[in-house]
PDB file of C-alpha atoms in Angstrom:
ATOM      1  CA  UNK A   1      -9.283  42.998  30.416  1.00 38.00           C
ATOM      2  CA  UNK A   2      -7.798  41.715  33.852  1.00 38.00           C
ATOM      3  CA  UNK A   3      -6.652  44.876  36.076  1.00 39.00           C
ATOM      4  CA  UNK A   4      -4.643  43.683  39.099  1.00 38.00           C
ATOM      5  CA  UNK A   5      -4.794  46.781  40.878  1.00 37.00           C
ATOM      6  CA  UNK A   6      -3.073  47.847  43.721  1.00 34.00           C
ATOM      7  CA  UNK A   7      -4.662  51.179  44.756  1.00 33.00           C
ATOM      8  CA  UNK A   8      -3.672  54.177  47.005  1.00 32.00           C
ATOM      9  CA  UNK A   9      -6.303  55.161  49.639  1.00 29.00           C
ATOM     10  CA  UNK A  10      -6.239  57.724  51.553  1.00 29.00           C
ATOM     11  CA  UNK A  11      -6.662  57.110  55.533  1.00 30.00           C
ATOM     12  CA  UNK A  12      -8.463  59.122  57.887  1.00 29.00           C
ATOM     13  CA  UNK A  13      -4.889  61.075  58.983  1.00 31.00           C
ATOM     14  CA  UNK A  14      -4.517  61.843  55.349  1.00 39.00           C
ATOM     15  CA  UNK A  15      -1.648  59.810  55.269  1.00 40.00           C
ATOM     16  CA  UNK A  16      -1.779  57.087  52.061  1.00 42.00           C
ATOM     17  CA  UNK A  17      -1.230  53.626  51.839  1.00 41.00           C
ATOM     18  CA  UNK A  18      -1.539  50.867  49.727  1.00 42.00           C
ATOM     19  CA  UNK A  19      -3.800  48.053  49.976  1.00 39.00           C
ATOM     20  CA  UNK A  20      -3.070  45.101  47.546  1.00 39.00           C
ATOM     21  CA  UNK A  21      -6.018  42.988  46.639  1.00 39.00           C
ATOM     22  CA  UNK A  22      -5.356  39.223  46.287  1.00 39.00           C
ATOM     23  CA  UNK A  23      -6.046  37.354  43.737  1.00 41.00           C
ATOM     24  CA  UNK A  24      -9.263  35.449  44.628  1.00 36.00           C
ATOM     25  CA  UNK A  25     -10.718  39.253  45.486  1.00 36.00           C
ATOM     26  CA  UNK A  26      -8.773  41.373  42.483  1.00 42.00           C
ATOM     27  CA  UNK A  27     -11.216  43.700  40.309  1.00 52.00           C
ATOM     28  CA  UNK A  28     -11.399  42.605  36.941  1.00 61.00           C
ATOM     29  CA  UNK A  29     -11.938  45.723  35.001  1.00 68.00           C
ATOM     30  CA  UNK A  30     -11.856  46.908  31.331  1.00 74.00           C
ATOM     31  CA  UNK A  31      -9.534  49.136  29.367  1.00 75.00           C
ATOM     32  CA  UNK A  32     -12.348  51.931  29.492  1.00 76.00           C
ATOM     33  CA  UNK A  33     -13.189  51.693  33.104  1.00 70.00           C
ATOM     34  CA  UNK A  34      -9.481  52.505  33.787  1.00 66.00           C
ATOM     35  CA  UNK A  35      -9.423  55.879  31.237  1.00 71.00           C
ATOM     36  CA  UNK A  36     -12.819  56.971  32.424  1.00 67.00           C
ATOM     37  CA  UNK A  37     -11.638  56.467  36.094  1.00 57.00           C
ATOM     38  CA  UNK A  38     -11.866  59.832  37.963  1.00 49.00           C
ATOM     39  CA  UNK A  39      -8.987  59.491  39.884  1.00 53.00           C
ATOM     40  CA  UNK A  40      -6.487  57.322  37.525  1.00 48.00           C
ATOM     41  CA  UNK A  41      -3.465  57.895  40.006  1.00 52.00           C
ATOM     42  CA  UNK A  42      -5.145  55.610  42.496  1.00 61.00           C
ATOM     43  CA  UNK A  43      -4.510  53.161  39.741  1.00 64.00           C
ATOM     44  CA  UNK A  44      -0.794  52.087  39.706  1.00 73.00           C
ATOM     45  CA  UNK A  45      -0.444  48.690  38.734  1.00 76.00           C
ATOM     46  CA  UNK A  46      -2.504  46.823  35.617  1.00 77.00           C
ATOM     47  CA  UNK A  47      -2.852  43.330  34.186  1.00 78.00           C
ATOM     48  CA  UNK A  48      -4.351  42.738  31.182  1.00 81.00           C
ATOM     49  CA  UNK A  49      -4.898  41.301  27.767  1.00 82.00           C
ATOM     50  CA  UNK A  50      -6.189  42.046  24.538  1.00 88.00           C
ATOM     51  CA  UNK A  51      -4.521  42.020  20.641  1.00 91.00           C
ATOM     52  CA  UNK A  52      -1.369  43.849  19.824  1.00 94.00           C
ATOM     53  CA  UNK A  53      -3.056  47.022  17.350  1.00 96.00           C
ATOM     54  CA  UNK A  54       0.155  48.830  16.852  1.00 95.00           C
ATOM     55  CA  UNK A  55       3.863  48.500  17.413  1.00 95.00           C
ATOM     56  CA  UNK A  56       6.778  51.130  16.860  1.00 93.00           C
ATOM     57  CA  UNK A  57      10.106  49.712  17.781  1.00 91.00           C
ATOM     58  CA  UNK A  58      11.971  52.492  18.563  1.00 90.00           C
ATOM     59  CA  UNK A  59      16.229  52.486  20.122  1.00 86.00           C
ATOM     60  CA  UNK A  60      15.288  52.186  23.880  1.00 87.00           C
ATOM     61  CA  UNK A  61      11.875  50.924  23.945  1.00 91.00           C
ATOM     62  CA  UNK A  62       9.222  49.162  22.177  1.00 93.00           C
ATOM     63  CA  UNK A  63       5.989  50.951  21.952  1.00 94.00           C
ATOM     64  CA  UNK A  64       2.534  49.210  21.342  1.00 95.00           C
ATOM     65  CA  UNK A  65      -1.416  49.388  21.283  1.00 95.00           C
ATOM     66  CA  UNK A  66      -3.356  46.994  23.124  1.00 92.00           C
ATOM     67  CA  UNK A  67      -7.659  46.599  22.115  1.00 91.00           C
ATOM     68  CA  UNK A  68      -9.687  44.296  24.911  1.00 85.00           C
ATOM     69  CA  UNK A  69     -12.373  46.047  22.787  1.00 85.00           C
ATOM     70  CA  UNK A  70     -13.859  48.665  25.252  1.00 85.00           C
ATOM     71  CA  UNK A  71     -10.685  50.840  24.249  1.00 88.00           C
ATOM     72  CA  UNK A  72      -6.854  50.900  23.587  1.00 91.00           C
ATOM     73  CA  UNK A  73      -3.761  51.738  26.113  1.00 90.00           C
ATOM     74  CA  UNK A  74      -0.554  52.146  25.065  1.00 92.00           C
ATOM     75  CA  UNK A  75       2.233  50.218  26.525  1.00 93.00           C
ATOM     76  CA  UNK A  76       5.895  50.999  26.260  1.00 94.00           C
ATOM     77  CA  UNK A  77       8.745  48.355  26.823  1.00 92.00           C
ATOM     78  CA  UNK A  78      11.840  49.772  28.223  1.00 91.00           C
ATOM     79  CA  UNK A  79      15.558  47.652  26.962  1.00 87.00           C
ATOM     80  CA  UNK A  80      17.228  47.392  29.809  1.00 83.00           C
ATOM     81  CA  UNK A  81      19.504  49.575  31.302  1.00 76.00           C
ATOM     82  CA  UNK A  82      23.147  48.998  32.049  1.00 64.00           C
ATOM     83  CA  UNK A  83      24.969  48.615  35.169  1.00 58.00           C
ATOM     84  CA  UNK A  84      25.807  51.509  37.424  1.00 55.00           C
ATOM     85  CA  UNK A  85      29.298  50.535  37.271  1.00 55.00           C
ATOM     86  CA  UNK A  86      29.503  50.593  33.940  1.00 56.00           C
ATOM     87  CA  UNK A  87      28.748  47.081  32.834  1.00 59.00           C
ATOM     88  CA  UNK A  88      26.069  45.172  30.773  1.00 59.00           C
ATOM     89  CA  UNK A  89      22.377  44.975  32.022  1.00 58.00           C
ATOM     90  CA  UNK A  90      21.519  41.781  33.623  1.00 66.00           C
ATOM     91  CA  UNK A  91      21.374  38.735  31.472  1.00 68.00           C
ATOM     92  CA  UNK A  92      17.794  37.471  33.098  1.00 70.00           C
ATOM     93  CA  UNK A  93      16.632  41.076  32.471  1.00 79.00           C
ATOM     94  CA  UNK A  94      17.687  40.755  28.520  1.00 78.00           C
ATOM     95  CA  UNK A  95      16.150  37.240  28.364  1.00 81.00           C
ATOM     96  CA  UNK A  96      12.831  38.572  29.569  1.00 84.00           C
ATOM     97  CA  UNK A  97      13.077  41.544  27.356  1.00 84.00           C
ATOM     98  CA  UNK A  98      13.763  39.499  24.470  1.00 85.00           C
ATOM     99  CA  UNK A  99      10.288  37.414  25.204  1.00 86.00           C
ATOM    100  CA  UNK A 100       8.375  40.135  26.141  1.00 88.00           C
ATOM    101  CA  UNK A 101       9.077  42.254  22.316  1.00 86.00           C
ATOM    102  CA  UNK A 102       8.919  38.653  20.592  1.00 87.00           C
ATOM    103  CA  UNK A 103       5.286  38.929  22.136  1.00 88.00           C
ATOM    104  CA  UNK A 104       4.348  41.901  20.378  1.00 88.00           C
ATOM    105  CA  UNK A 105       6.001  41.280  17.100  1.00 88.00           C
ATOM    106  CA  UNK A 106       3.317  40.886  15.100  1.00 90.00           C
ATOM    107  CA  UNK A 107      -0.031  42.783  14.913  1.00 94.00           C
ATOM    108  CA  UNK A 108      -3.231  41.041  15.910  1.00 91.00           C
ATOM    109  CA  UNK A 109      -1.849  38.458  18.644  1.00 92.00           C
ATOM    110  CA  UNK A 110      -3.538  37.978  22.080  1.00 90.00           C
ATOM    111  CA  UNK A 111      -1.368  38.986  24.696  1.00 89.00           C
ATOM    112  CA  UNK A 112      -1.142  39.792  28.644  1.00 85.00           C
ATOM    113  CA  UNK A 113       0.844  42.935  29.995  1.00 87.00           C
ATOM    114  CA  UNK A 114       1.730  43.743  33.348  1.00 84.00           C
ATOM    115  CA  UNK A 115       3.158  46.792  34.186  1.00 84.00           C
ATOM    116  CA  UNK A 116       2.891  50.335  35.622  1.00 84.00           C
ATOM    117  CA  UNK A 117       0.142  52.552  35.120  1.00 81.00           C
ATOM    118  CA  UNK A 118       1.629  56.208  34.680  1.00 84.00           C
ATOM    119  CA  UNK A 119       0.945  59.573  32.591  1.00 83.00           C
ATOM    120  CA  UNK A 120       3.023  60.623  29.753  1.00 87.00           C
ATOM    121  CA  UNK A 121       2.336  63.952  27.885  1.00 89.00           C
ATOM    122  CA  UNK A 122      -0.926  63.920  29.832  1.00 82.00           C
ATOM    123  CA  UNK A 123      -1.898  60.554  27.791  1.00 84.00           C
ATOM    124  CA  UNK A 124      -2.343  56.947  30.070  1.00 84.00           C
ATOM    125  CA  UNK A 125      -0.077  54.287  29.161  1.00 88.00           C
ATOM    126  CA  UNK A 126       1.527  51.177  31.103  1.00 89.00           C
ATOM    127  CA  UNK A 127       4.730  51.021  31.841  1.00 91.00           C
ATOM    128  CA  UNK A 128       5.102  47.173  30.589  1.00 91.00           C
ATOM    129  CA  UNK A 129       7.299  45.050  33.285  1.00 88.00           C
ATOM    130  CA  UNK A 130       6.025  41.720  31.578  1.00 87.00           C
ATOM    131  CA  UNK A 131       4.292  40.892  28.423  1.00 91.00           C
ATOM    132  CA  UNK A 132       3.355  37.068  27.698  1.00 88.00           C
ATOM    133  CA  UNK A 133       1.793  35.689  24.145  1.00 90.00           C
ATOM    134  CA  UNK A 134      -1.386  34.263  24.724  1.00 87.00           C
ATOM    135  CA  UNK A 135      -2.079  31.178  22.804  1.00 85.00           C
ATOM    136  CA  UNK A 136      -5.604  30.158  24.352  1.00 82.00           C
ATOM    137  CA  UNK A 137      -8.102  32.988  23.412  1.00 73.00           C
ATOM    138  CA  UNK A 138     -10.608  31.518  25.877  1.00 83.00           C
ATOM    139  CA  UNK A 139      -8.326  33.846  28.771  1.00 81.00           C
ATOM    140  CA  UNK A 140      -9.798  36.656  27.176  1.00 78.00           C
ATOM    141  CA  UNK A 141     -13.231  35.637  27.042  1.00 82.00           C
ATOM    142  CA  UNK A 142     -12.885  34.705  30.584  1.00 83.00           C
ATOM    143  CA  UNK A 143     -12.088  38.045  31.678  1.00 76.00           C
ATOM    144  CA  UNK A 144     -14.722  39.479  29.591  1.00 80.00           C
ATOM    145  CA  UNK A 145     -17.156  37.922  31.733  1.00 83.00           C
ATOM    146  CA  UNK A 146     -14.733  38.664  35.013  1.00 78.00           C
ATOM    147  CA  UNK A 147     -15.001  42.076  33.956  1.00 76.00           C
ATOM    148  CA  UNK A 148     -18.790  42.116  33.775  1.00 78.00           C
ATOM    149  CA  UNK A 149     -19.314  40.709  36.776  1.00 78.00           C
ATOM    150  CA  UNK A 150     -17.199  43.061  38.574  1.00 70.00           C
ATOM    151  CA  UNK A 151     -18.907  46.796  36.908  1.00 70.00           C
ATOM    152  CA  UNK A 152     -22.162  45.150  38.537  1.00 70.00           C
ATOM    153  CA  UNK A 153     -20.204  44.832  41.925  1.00 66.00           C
ATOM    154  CA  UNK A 154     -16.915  46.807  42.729  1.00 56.00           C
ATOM    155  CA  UNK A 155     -17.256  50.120  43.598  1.00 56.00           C
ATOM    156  CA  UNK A 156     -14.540  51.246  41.553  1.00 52.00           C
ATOM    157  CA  UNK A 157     -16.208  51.042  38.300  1.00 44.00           C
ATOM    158  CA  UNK A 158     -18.825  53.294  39.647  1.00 46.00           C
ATOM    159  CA  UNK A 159     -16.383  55.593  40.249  1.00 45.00           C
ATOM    160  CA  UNK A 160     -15.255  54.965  36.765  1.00 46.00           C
ATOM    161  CA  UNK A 161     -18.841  56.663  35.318  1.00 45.00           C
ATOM    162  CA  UNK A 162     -20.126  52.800  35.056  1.00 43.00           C
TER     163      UNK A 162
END
């Protein structure tokens, strides 16, 4: 599993601030490093992929299981809202709803989510802002080994209990 993260550290003045990592120097992670981490807040955003486990399509959201095989995180899909004003929700933001639960329609497919890591009813879950269908199961593979790679040299899977 590929965990874009951008984390919250604390400076010296106690003040916080995010750092964003690029790409090129991203931790890859795995589902479990992220549930085991001992500070999960300094988590907030995820990418990932893994296969669709479970799916409950519910009035206002779509919620679903994702397995890279070290573990599972639930995702939820938010419809989107209406206007302020009183009108419909955004046609783009419909359109890329409409692909993202498409994604997820079917148990066992490969997919990537990127979203919002947050707490619900003291349980982890991602807050999913995009969710693609994979259709070249080498990307997981890949980010197996990513994710390897990166418990042997990031210092936030050691935090994790690695």
């Amino acid at each position: 599993v590929r965990l874009a993260i951008m984390a919250v550290a604390a400076e010296a003045a106690g003040e916080r601030t995010k750092k964003t990592y690029t790409s090129a120097a991203c931790p890859v992670l795995f589902v479990d490093d992220v549930l085991r981490a001992s500070a999960p807040t300094a988590i907030t955003q995820v990418e990932f992929c893994g296969v669709v486990v479970t799916r409950l399509l519910m009035d206002s959201k779509v919620v679903f299981g994702v397995d890279d095989g070290t573990g599972v995180v639930e995702c939820v899909l938010w419809m989107p809202r209406a206007k302020a004003g009183g009108g419909n929700a955004i046609p783009v933001e419909w359109n890329a709803f409409k692909r993202a639960s498409e994604a997820v329609d079917r148990l066992g497919r490969i997919i990537r989510v990127r979203g919002k890591l947050s707490k619900y009813q003291g349980n982890l879950q991602v807050q999913a802002k995009s969710v693609q269908r994979l259709s070249d199961g080498n990307t997981e593979l890949v980010q197996w080994r990513d994710a390897r790679l990166c418990r042997e040299h990031i210092g936030i899977a050691k935090a994790a209990g690695s």
